[in-house]
Short mmCIF file of C-alpha atoms and ligand atoms in Angstrom, two decimals:
data_model
loop_
_atom_site.label_atom_id
_atom_site.label_comp_id
_atom_site.label_asym_id
_atom_site.label_seq_id
_atom_site.Cartn_x
_atom_site.Cartn_y
_atom_site.Cartn_z
CA MET A 98 -22.11 -6.10 -23.54
CA SER A 99 -23.77 -7.16 -20.31
CA GLN A 100 -20.73 -7.65 -18.10
CA LYS A 101 -20.90 -6.54 -14.48
CA LEU A 102 -18.26 -3.95 -13.79
CA ILE A 103 -16.81 -2.83 -10.47
CA LEU A 104 -15.65 0.72 -9.84
CA VAL A 105 -12.74 0.93 -7.41
CA LEU A 106 -12.05 4.28 -5.73
CA ASN A 107 -8.99 5.33 -3.75
CA CYS A 108 -9.36 8.86 -2.40
CA GLY A 109 -6.62 10.99 -0.90
CA SER A 110 -7.13 14.46 0.55
CA SER A 111 -6.44 16.17 -2.79
CA SER A 112 -6.60 13.23 -5.19
CA LEU A 113 -8.90 10.48 -6.41
CA LYS A 114 -7.75 7.36 -8.21
CA GLY A 115 -10.40 5.31 -9.91
CA ALA A 116 -10.49 2.11 -11.95
CA VAL A 117 -13.29 0.22 -13.65
CA LEU A 118 -12.63 -3.50 -13.64
CA ASP A 119 -14.27 -6.49 -15.17
CA ASN A 120 -14.38 -8.68 -12.07
CA ASP A 121 -14.23 -11.92 -14.03
CA SER A 122 -11.28 -11.20 -16.28
CA GLY A 123 -9.57 -8.70 -13.96
CA ASP A 124 -9.18 -6.32 -16.93
CA VAL A 125 -9.08 -2.59 -16.19
CA LEU A 126 -11.39 -1.01 -18.77
CA LEU A 127 -10.93 2.59 -17.72
CA SER A 128 -8.89 4.40 -15.10
CA CYS A 129 -8.67 7.95 -13.84
CA LEU A 130 -6.65 10.20 -11.59
CA ALA A 131 -8.05 13.46 -10.25
CA GLU A 132 -5.50 15.87 -8.80
CA LYS A 133 -5.43 19.19 -6.96
CA LEU A 134 -8.90 18.55 -5.51
CA GLY A 135 -9.81 21.49 -3.29
CA LEU A 136 -7.95 23.97 -5.52
CA PRO A 137 -9.60 25.96 -8.34
CA ASP A 138 -7.39 24.35 -11.01
CA ALA A 139 -8.34 20.77 -10.14
CA TYR A 140 -8.51 18.33 -13.04
CA ILE A 141 -9.07 14.69 -13.82
CA THR A 142 -7.20 12.55 -16.34
CA PHE A 143 -8.90 9.53 -17.90
CA LYS A 144 -7.15 6.59 -19.48
CA PHE A 145 -9.15 4.46 -21.90
CA ASN A 146 -7.74 2.05 -24.50
CA GLY A 147 -4.23 3.38 -23.83
CA GLU A 148 -5.27 6.98 -24.62
CA LYS A 149 -5.26 9.72 -22.00
CA HIS A 150 -7.35 12.84 -21.88
CA LYS A 151 -7.73 15.58 -19.30
CA VAL A 152 -10.90 17.31 -18.06
CA GLU A 153 -10.79 20.50 -15.97
CA LEU A 154 -13.02 20.28 -12.90
CA THR A 155 -14.06 23.92 -13.04
CA ALA A 156 -17.70 23.28 -11.99
CA GLY A 157 -16.76 21.22 -8.93
CA PRO A 158 -13.07 21.11 -8.06
CA ASN A 159 -13.65 18.54 -5.31
CA HIS A 160 -14.25 14.80 -4.79
CA THR A 161 -17.92 15.05 -5.80
CA GLY A 162 -16.97 16.96 -8.95
CA ALA A 163 -14.42 14.29 -9.80
CA VAL A 164 -16.95 11.47 -9.37
CA GLU A 165 -19.47 13.44 -11.47
CA ALA A 166 -16.88 13.79 -14.23
CA LEU A 167 -16.14 10.07 -13.95
CA MET A 168 -19.86 9.33 -14.36
CA GLU A 169 -19.95 11.46 -17.53
CA GLU A 170 -16.92 9.63 -18.89
CA LEU A 171 -18.53 6.26 -18.12
CA LYS A 172 -21.70 7.38 -19.94
CA SER A 173 -19.68 8.33 -23.01
CA HIS A 174 -18.42 4.73 -23.23
CA GLY A 175 -21.78 3.17 -22.35
CA PHE A 176 -20.33 1.75 -19.11
CA ASP A 177 -22.51 3.68 -16.65
CA SER A 178 -25.38 1.17 -16.58
CA GLN A 179 -22.96 -1.74 -16.21
CA ILE A 180 -21.34 -0.56 -12.98
CA ALA A 181 -22.73 -2.99 -10.42
CA ALA A 182 -20.94 -1.95 -7.22
CA ILE A 183 -18.25 0.35 -5.89
CA GLY A 184 -15.27 -0.68 -3.78
CA HIS A 185 -13.45 1.87 -1.64
CA ARG A 186 -9.95 1.69 -0.28
CA ILE A 187 -10.24 2.77 3.38
CA VAL A 188 -6.92 3.29 5.13
CA SER A 189 -7.80 2.56 8.75
CA GLY A 190 -10.45 0.30 10.19
CA GLY A 191 -8.65 0.19 13.55
CA GLU A 192 -9.64 -2.85 15.60
CA ALA A 193 -13.24 -2.63 14.44
CA TYR A 194 -12.77 -4.25 11.03
CA SER A 195 -10.80 -7.40 10.37
CA GLU A 196 -12.30 -7.84 6.91
CA SER A 197 -13.97 -5.93 4.11
CA THR A 198 -17.58 -4.93 4.67
CA LEU A 199 -20.65 -3.59 2.89
CA ILE A 200 -20.96 0.11 3.72
CA THR A 201 -23.96 1.11 5.85
CA GLU A 202 -24.46 4.26 7.94
CA ASP A 203 -23.08 2.27 10.92
CA VAL A 204 -19.95 1.45 8.94
CA ILE A 205 -19.53 5.12 8.01
CA ALA A 206 -19.77 5.97 11.72
CA GLY A 207 -17.18 3.25 12.41
CA ILE A 208 -14.79 4.71 9.81
CA GLU A 209 -15.32 8.17 11.35
CA LYS A 210 -14.38 6.74 14.76
CA CYS A 211 -11.05 5.62 13.26
CA ILE A 212 -10.18 9.16 12.08
CA PRO A 213 -7.71 9.72 14.96
CA LEU A 214 -5.77 6.71 13.61
CA ALA A 215 -5.66 8.06 10.03
CA PRO A 216 -6.42 11.78 10.31
CA LEU A 217 -5.46 12.60 6.73
CA HIS A 218 -6.74 9.49 4.97
CA ASN A 219 -10.03 8.37 6.52
CA PRO A 220 -11.82 11.73 6.02
CA ALA A 221 -10.73 11.74 2.36
CA ASN A 222 -11.84 8.11 1.94
CA LEU A 223 -15.25 9.08 3.33
CA LEU A 224 -15.56 11.95 0.83
CA GLY A 225 -15.26 9.31 -1.88
CA VAL A 226 -17.90 7.12 -0.25
CA ARG A 227 -20.37 10.01 0.03
CA ALA A 228 -19.73 11.14 -3.55
CA ALA A 229 -20.26 7.60 -4.85
CA GLN A 230 -23.48 7.19 -2.84
CA ASN A 231 -24.82 10.46 -4.27
CA ILE A 232 -23.86 9.91 -7.87
CA PHE A 233 -24.18 6.13 -8.29
CA LYS A 234 -27.54 6.03 -6.50
CA GLY A 235 -28.67 2.72 -5.08
CA LEU A 236 -25.49 0.76 -5.83
CA PRO A 237 -23.76 -1.21 -3.08
CA ASN A 238 -20.56 0.34 -1.70
CA VAL A 239 -17.91 -1.81 -0.02
CA ALA A 240 -15.09 -0.76 2.32
CA VAL A 241 -11.76 -2.57 1.95
CA PHE A 242 -9.39 -1.65 4.78
CA ASP A 243 -5.58 -1.40 4.58
CA THR A 244 -5.39 -2.47 8.21
CA ALA A 245 -7.80 -5.43 8.14
CA PHE A 246 -5.33 -8.15 7.14
CA HIS A 247 -3.10 -7.33 10.10
CA GLN A 248 -5.80 -7.82 12.71
CA THR A 249 -4.59 -11.42 13.19
CA MET A 250 -1.26 -10.22 14.62
CA PRO A 251 -0.70 -11.61 18.10
CA GLU A 252 -0.57 -9.23 21.07
CA ARG A 253 3.18 -9.63 21.38
CA ALA A 254 3.54 -8.18 17.87
CA TYR A 255 1.05 -5.33 18.05
CA MET A 256 1.69 -3.98 21.56
CA TYR A 257 4.23 -1.22 22.11
CA ALA A 258 6.16 -1.48 25.37
CA VAL A 259 4.62 1.70 26.78
CA PRO A 260 2.13 2.06 29.66
CA ARG A 261 -0.76 -0.26 28.80
CA GLU A 262 -3.44 2.29 29.58
CA LEU A 263 -2.38 4.21 26.44
CA TYR A 264 -3.65 1.23 24.47
CA SER A 265 -6.93 0.93 26.34
CA LYS A 266 -7.59 4.69 26.43
CA TYR A 267 -6.36 5.78 23.00
CA GLY A 268 -5.91 2.64 20.93
CA LEU A 269 -2.13 3.21 20.84
CA ARG A 270 -0.83 0.00 19.23
CA ARG A 271 0.59 -1.25 15.97
CA TYR A 272 -1.99 -1.63 13.15
CA GLY A 273 0.02 -2.02 9.93
CA PHE A 274 -0.93 -0.93 6.39
CA HIS A 275 -0.74 -2.30 2.82
CA GLY A 276 -2.95 -5.19 4.00
CA THR A 277 -4.83 -5.49 0.71
CA SER A 278 -1.57 -5.90 -1.17
CA TYR A 279 -0.31 -8.54 1.28
CA ARG A 280 -3.54 -10.51 0.97
CA TYR A 281 -3.27 -10.49 -2.81
CA VAL A 282 0.45 -11.31 -2.95
CA ALA A 283 0.21 -14.09 -0.34
CA ASP A 284 -2.48 -15.81 -2.44
CA GLU A 285 -0.65 -15.20 -5.71
CA ALA A 286 2.74 -16.36 -4.40
CA ALA A 287 1.23 -19.63 -3.18
CA ARG A 288 -0.62 -20.09 -6.47
CA PHE A 289 2.50 -19.27 -8.49
CA LEU A 290 4.56 -21.79 -6.52
CA GLY A 291 1.81 -24.43 -6.65
CA LYS A 292 1.62 -24.61 -2.85
CA ASP A 293 -1.09 -24.26 -0.22
CA LYS A 294 -0.82 -20.83 1.39
CA ASN A 295 -1.53 -22.36 4.80
CA ASP A 296 1.63 -24.49 4.57
CA LEU A 297 3.99 -21.62 3.76
CA ARG A 298 6.01 -19.41 6.09
CA MET A 299 6.11 -16.25 4.04
CA VAL A 300 7.73 -12.86 4.32
CA ILE A 301 6.41 -10.29 1.85
CA ALA A 302 8.14 -6.96 1.19
CA HIS A 303 5.84 -4.33 -0.33
CA LEU A 304 8.27 -1.71 -1.62
CA GLY A 305 6.63 1.32 -3.22
CA ASN A 306 6.92 4.99 -2.27
CA GLY A 307 5.67 3.75 1.07
CA ALA A 308 7.31 0.46 2.05
CA SER A 309 6.56 -2.21 4.58
CA ILE A 310 7.11 -5.90 5.18
CA ALA A 311 4.91 -8.59 6.71
CA ALA A 312 5.19 -12.12 8.05
CA ILE A 313 2.50 -14.63 7.14
CA ALA A 314 2.14 -18.13 8.55
CA ASN A 315 -0.85 -20.49 8.56
CA GLY A 316 -2.28 -18.15 5.92
CA VAL A 317 -2.59 -15.17 8.28
CA CYS A 318 -0.53 -12.15 9.23
CA GLN A 319 1.82 -12.58 12.18
CA ASP A 320 3.63 -9.23 12.17
CA THR A 321 4.32 -6.22 10.00
CA SER A 322 6.73 -3.30 10.04
CA MET A 323 4.35 -0.32 9.92
CA GLY A 324 2.80 0.54 13.25
CA LEU A 325 0.38 3.09 14.66
CA THR A 326 1.11 5.11 11.53
CA PRO A 327 2.92 4.28 8.26
CA LEU A 328 6.09 5.94 9.59
CA GLU A 329 7.49 2.91 11.41
CA GLY A 330 9.77 0.29 9.91
CA LEU A 331 11.60 0.32 6.58
CA VAL A 332 13.34 3.23 4.87
CA MET A 333 10.84 4.67 2.37
CA GLY A 334 10.78 7.31 -0.38
CA THR A 335 10.39 10.25 2.00
CA ARG A 336 9.74 8.52 5.36
CA SER A 337 12.53 7.68 7.76
CA GLY A 338 11.10 4.39 9.03
CA ASP A 339 12.49 3.46 12.47
CA VAL A 340 14.27 6.17 14.41
CA ASP A 341 14.92 6.63 18.10
CA PRO A 342 11.73 8.34 19.35
CA ALA A 343 14.00 10.61 21.37
CA VAL A 344 14.71 12.55 18.13
CA PHE A 345 11.64 14.63 18.99
CA GLY A 346 13.17 15.91 22.26
CA PHE A 347 16.65 16.13 20.75
CA LEU A 348 15.54 18.30 17.83
CA ALA A 349 13.26 20.41 20.06
CA GLU A 350 16.26 21.24 22.27
CA ASN A 351 18.98 21.49 19.67
CA ALA A 352 17.23 22.66 16.50
CA ASN A 353 14.28 24.48 18.07
CA MET A 354 11.86 22.32 16.10
CA THR A 355 8.22 21.73 17.08
CA ILE A 356 6.51 18.34 17.20
CA ALA A 357 4.73 19.18 13.94
CA GLN A 358 8.01 20.12 12.24
CA VAL A 359 9.78 16.93 13.32
CA THR A 360 6.76 14.81 12.28
CA ASP A 361 6.73 16.53 8.90
CA MET A 362 10.49 16.07 8.47
CA LEU A 363 10.29 12.35 9.32
CA ASN A 364 7.37 11.79 6.93
CA LYS A 365 8.19 14.04 4.00
CA LYS A 366 11.88 14.92 3.96
CA SER A 367 13.59 11.73 5.11
CA GLY A 368 14.08 8.24 3.70
CA LEU A 369 15.71 7.98 0.26
CA LEU A 370 15.17 11.72 -0.25
CA GLY A 371 16.76 12.75 3.04
CA LEU A 372 19.76 10.45 2.74
CA SER A 373 20.47 11.14 -0.94
CA GLU A 374 19.62 14.87 -0.80
CA LEU A 375 18.50 14.18 -4.35
CA SER A 376 15.22 12.36 -4.86
CA SER A 377 12.64 10.10 -3.25
CA ASP A 378 12.40 8.10 -6.47
CA CYS A 379 14.29 4.83 -6.39
CA ARG A 380 14.95 4.76 -10.12
CA ALA A 381 16.59 8.19 -9.98
CA ILE A 382 18.63 7.12 -6.95
CA GLU A 383 19.86 4.00 -8.74
CA GLU A 384 20.86 6.02 -11.80
CA GLU A 385 22.82 8.54 -9.74
CA ALA A 386 24.38 5.86 -7.53
CA ALA A 387 25.69 4.17 -10.69
CA LYS A 388 27.46 7.46 -11.53
CA GLY A 389 28.99 7.54 -8.04
CA HIS A 390 26.77 10.12 -6.27
CA SER A 391 27.69 9.52 -2.61
CA GLY A 392 24.24 10.42 -1.22
CA ALA A 393 22.51 8.06 -3.64
CA VAL A 394 24.96 5.26 -2.78
CA LEU A 395 24.35 5.81 0.94
CA ALA A 396 20.55 5.89 0.47
CA LEU A 397 20.64 2.50 -1.31
CA GLU A 398 22.93 0.99 1.32
CA VAL A 399 20.74 2.06 4.25
CA PHE A 400 17.56 1.02 2.40
CA CYS A 401 18.84 -2.49 1.63
CA TYR A 402 20.52 -3.12 4.98
CA ARG A 403 17.38 -2.11 6.93
CA LEU A 404 15.24 -4.24 4.65
CA ALA A 405 17.47 -7.31 5.02
CA LYS A 406 17.45 -6.93 8.84
CA TYR A 407 13.67 -6.78 8.72
CA VAL A 408 13.42 -9.90 6.54
CA ALA A 409 15.36 -11.81 9.17
CA GLY A 410 13.15 -10.36 11.92
CA MET A 411 10.00 -11.28 10.05
CA ALA A 412 11.32 -14.83 9.59
CA VAL A 413 11.17 -15.06 13.40
CA ALA A 414 7.54 -13.90 13.27
CA ALA A 415 6.70 -16.46 10.55
CA GLY A 416 8.41 -19.27 12.50
CA GLY A 417 10.94 -19.80 9.71
CA LEU A 418 11.16 -18.91 6.05
CA ASP A 419 9.89 -20.78 3.01
CA VAL A 420 9.13 -17.84 0.71
CA LEU A 421 10.33 -14.25 0.48
CA ALA A 422 8.15 -12.27 -1.95
CA PHE A 423 9.00 -8.86 -3.40
CA THR A 424 6.26 -6.55 -4.64
CA GLY A 425 5.43 -2.82 -5.21
CA GLY A 426 7.20 -0.57 -7.74
CA ILE A 427 10.66 -1.17 -6.26
CA GLY A 428 10.11 -4.83 -5.36
CA GLU A 429 8.76 -5.61 -8.83
CA ASN A 430 11.41 -3.71 -10.80
CA SER A 431 14.66 -3.21 -8.96
CA ASP A 432 16.93 -6.19 -9.57
CA LEU A 433 19.68 -4.18 -7.86
CA ILE A 434 17.86 -3.81 -4.55
CA ARG A 435 16.65 -7.41 -4.58
CA SER A 436 20.16 -8.63 -5.28
CA LYS A 437 21.68 -6.51 -2.50
CA VAL A 438 19.05 -7.65 0.00
CA LEU A 439 19.47 -11.32 -0.92
CA GLY A 440 23.22 -10.82 -0.56
CA TYR A 441 22.68 -10.42 3.19
CA LEU A 442 20.37 -13.42 3.45
CA GLY A 443 22.44 -16.43 2.42
CA PHE A 444 22.28 -17.65 6.03
CA LEU A 445 18.48 -17.98 5.65
CA GLY A 446 19.01 -20.26 2.66
CA LEU A 447 18.42 -17.66 -0.08
CA ASN A 448 20.89 -17.51 -2.97
CA VAL A 449 20.14 -15.13 -5.80
CA ASP A 450 19.98 -16.36 -9.40
CA GLN A 451 21.15 -13.22 -11.23
CA ASP A 452 19.66 -14.11 -14.62
CA ALA A 453 16.27 -14.93 -13.13
CA ASN A 454 16.50 -11.75 -11.04
CA LEU A 455 17.05 -9.65 -14.17
CA ALA A 456 14.19 -11.38 -15.98
CA ALA A 457 11.64 -10.77 -13.21
CA ARG A 458 10.93 -7.11 -13.92
CA PHE A 459 8.31 -4.87 -15.52
CA GLY A 460 5.32 -6.95 -14.52
CA ASN A 461 6.91 -10.39 -14.85
CA ALA A 462 6.56 -12.71 -11.87
CA GLY A 463 9.35 -15.16 -11.22
CA VAL A 464 11.47 -17.14 -8.79
CA ILE A 465 14.81 -15.31 -8.36
CA THR A 466 16.75 -17.77 -6.20
CA THR A 467 18.81 -20.75 -7.35
CA ALA A 468 17.29 -24.23 -7.36
CA ASP A 469 19.53 -25.36 -4.47
CA SER A 470 18.35 -22.53 -2.18
CA LYS A 471 16.63 -23.75 0.99
CA ALA A 472 14.04 -20.99 0.72
CA VAL A 473 12.54 -19.33 -2.36
CA ALA A 474 12.57 -15.64 -3.25
CA VAL A 475 9.92 -14.65 -5.73
CA VAL A 476 8.72 -11.48 -7.46
CA ILE A 477 4.94 -11.09 -7.53
CA PRO A 478 3.35 -7.95 -9.04
CA THR A 479 0.67 -6.69 -6.68
CA ASN A 480 -2.87 -5.80 -7.75
CA GLU A 481 -4.73 -4.07 -4.95
CA GLU A 482 -7.51 -2.87 -7.29
CA LEU A 483 -8.34 -6.43 -8.29
CA MET A 484 -8.46 -7.54 -4.64
CA ILE A 485 -10.82 -4.64 -3.86
CA ALA A 486 -12.96 -5.52 -6.90
CA HIS A 487 -13.19 -9.18 -5.84
CA ASP A 488 -14.21 -8.27 -2.27
CA THR A 489 -16.72 -5.76 -3.61
CA ALA A 490 -18.32 -8.26 -5.99
CA ARG A 491 -18.49 -10.96 -3.31
CA LEU A 492 -20.00 -8.73 -0.64
CA SER A 493 -22.46 -7.23 -3.13
CA GLY A 494 -23.69 -10.71 -4.04
CA LEU A 495 -22.56 -10.44 -7.67
P1 ADP B 200 3.19 3.78 -4.69
O1 ADP B 200 3.59 3.38 -3.31
O2 ADP B 200 3.02 5.26 -4.84
O3 ADP B 200 2.06 2.95 -5.28
P2 ADP B 200 4.87 2.31 -6.55
O4 ADP B 200 4.50 0.96 -6.01
O5 ADP B 200 4.42 2.65 -7.92
O6 ADP B 200 4.47 3.49 -5.58
O7 ADP B 200 6.48 2.41 -6.49
C1 ADP B 200 7.14 3.57 -6.83
C2 ADP B 200 8.63 3.34 -6.65
O8 ADP B 200 9.04 2.29 -7.54
C3 ADP B 200 9.46 4.59 -7.00
O9 ADP B 200 10.48 4.75 -6.04
C4 ADP B 200 10.07 4.20 -8.35
O10 ADP B 200 11.29 4.82 -8.60
C5 ADP B 200 10.25 2.70 -8.14
N1 ADP B 200 10.51 2.03 -9.42
C6 ADP B 200 9.68 1.89 -10.47
N2 ADP B 200 10.34 1.29 -11.51
C7 ADP B 200 11.59 1.06 -11.09
C8 ADP B 200 12.76 0.49 -11.70
N3 ADP B 200 12.75 0.03 -12.94
N4 ADP B 200 13.89 0.42 -10.96
C9 ADP B 200 13.92 0.89 -9.70
N5 ADP B 200 12.86 1.43 -9.07
C10 ADP B 200 11.71 1.55 -9.76
#
């Protein structure tokens, strides 16, 4: 074998997800997930040929230890010498990066400068970059930013209506996230429909544990629902999405909560979990709602209603609506949520085809609206790793 492989790394503060892709075929040859990094019982799980096995990271229970273990695993399959470049998911590139870039010391300094915008994620992403530089010596590393795709948003979409000096002094504005997924799905949706992306007014809903929605017209992003942080916008697994910002003062006065406690509650205890008092997992919510659990029913109702309102809002940003695309774990699998959302959107020319909606699940793409609909709703499985691998190969000159 002499194929050129790309390693894609996605580092969180206590986790590392990795995938080795063949850039030409898009096949994932090996994947891994390291968990509990920073704790003595950290471990990494490898998946190869459908088989999983776990390695304790006793020698180095950190990001470097995880990348070292990954290198050993690659050696055992003879892949180590075929890795040609490494692509890193970087959460925030602020206003400095509107596209992916080859990582230099200047770029590392640039990512460090964006730490106030992603205080949990960017430092973890950089741990992955440093570990890769140390262990895969001499290979090109590429940064692929979650925020980059949204840098085309017009001022009217990214500015908050707060004193302008907060923007100039602190960079307080809307940045958006999930950009790599939107870029992939926008291309794929156009390809799937046999249309030119530049001619389509698209709204894409990325519905995973985190959820957001974006408007794309003329091939570029016009608006998105996440803002300064991923908390804004849609109802998510554990995040509230939009609330009145006065909840901070209200809960400080009435519940004696601190800013940190309210922030934590809005990020980790709200959304589907908070409303259902049951779970953040959409599948579990759907199962319980079907049995009549009132919290689960309410969680689904609020989730779908907010999402439908946002689709209509994003149609304004796109200048109309030709295509609504669903992606992410919920978007790709939940016929129930898609059907409920489309139920609100007949006035935008979307009429659900229930059979097609049921068929488009578990990795199957498909149009889910009837032929006489004025706009098309489509399910497109996302593939952020492949997008990162493609950028990495291109920028590394492979
Ligand atoms: P992440 O944002 O962590 O990448 P995913 O994109 O994998 O998350 O999405 C996870 C969500 O998708 C969970 O809420 C899960 O319950 C939901 N999901 C997965 N399969 C289904 C299904 N068949 N029906 C409903 N929801 C599903």
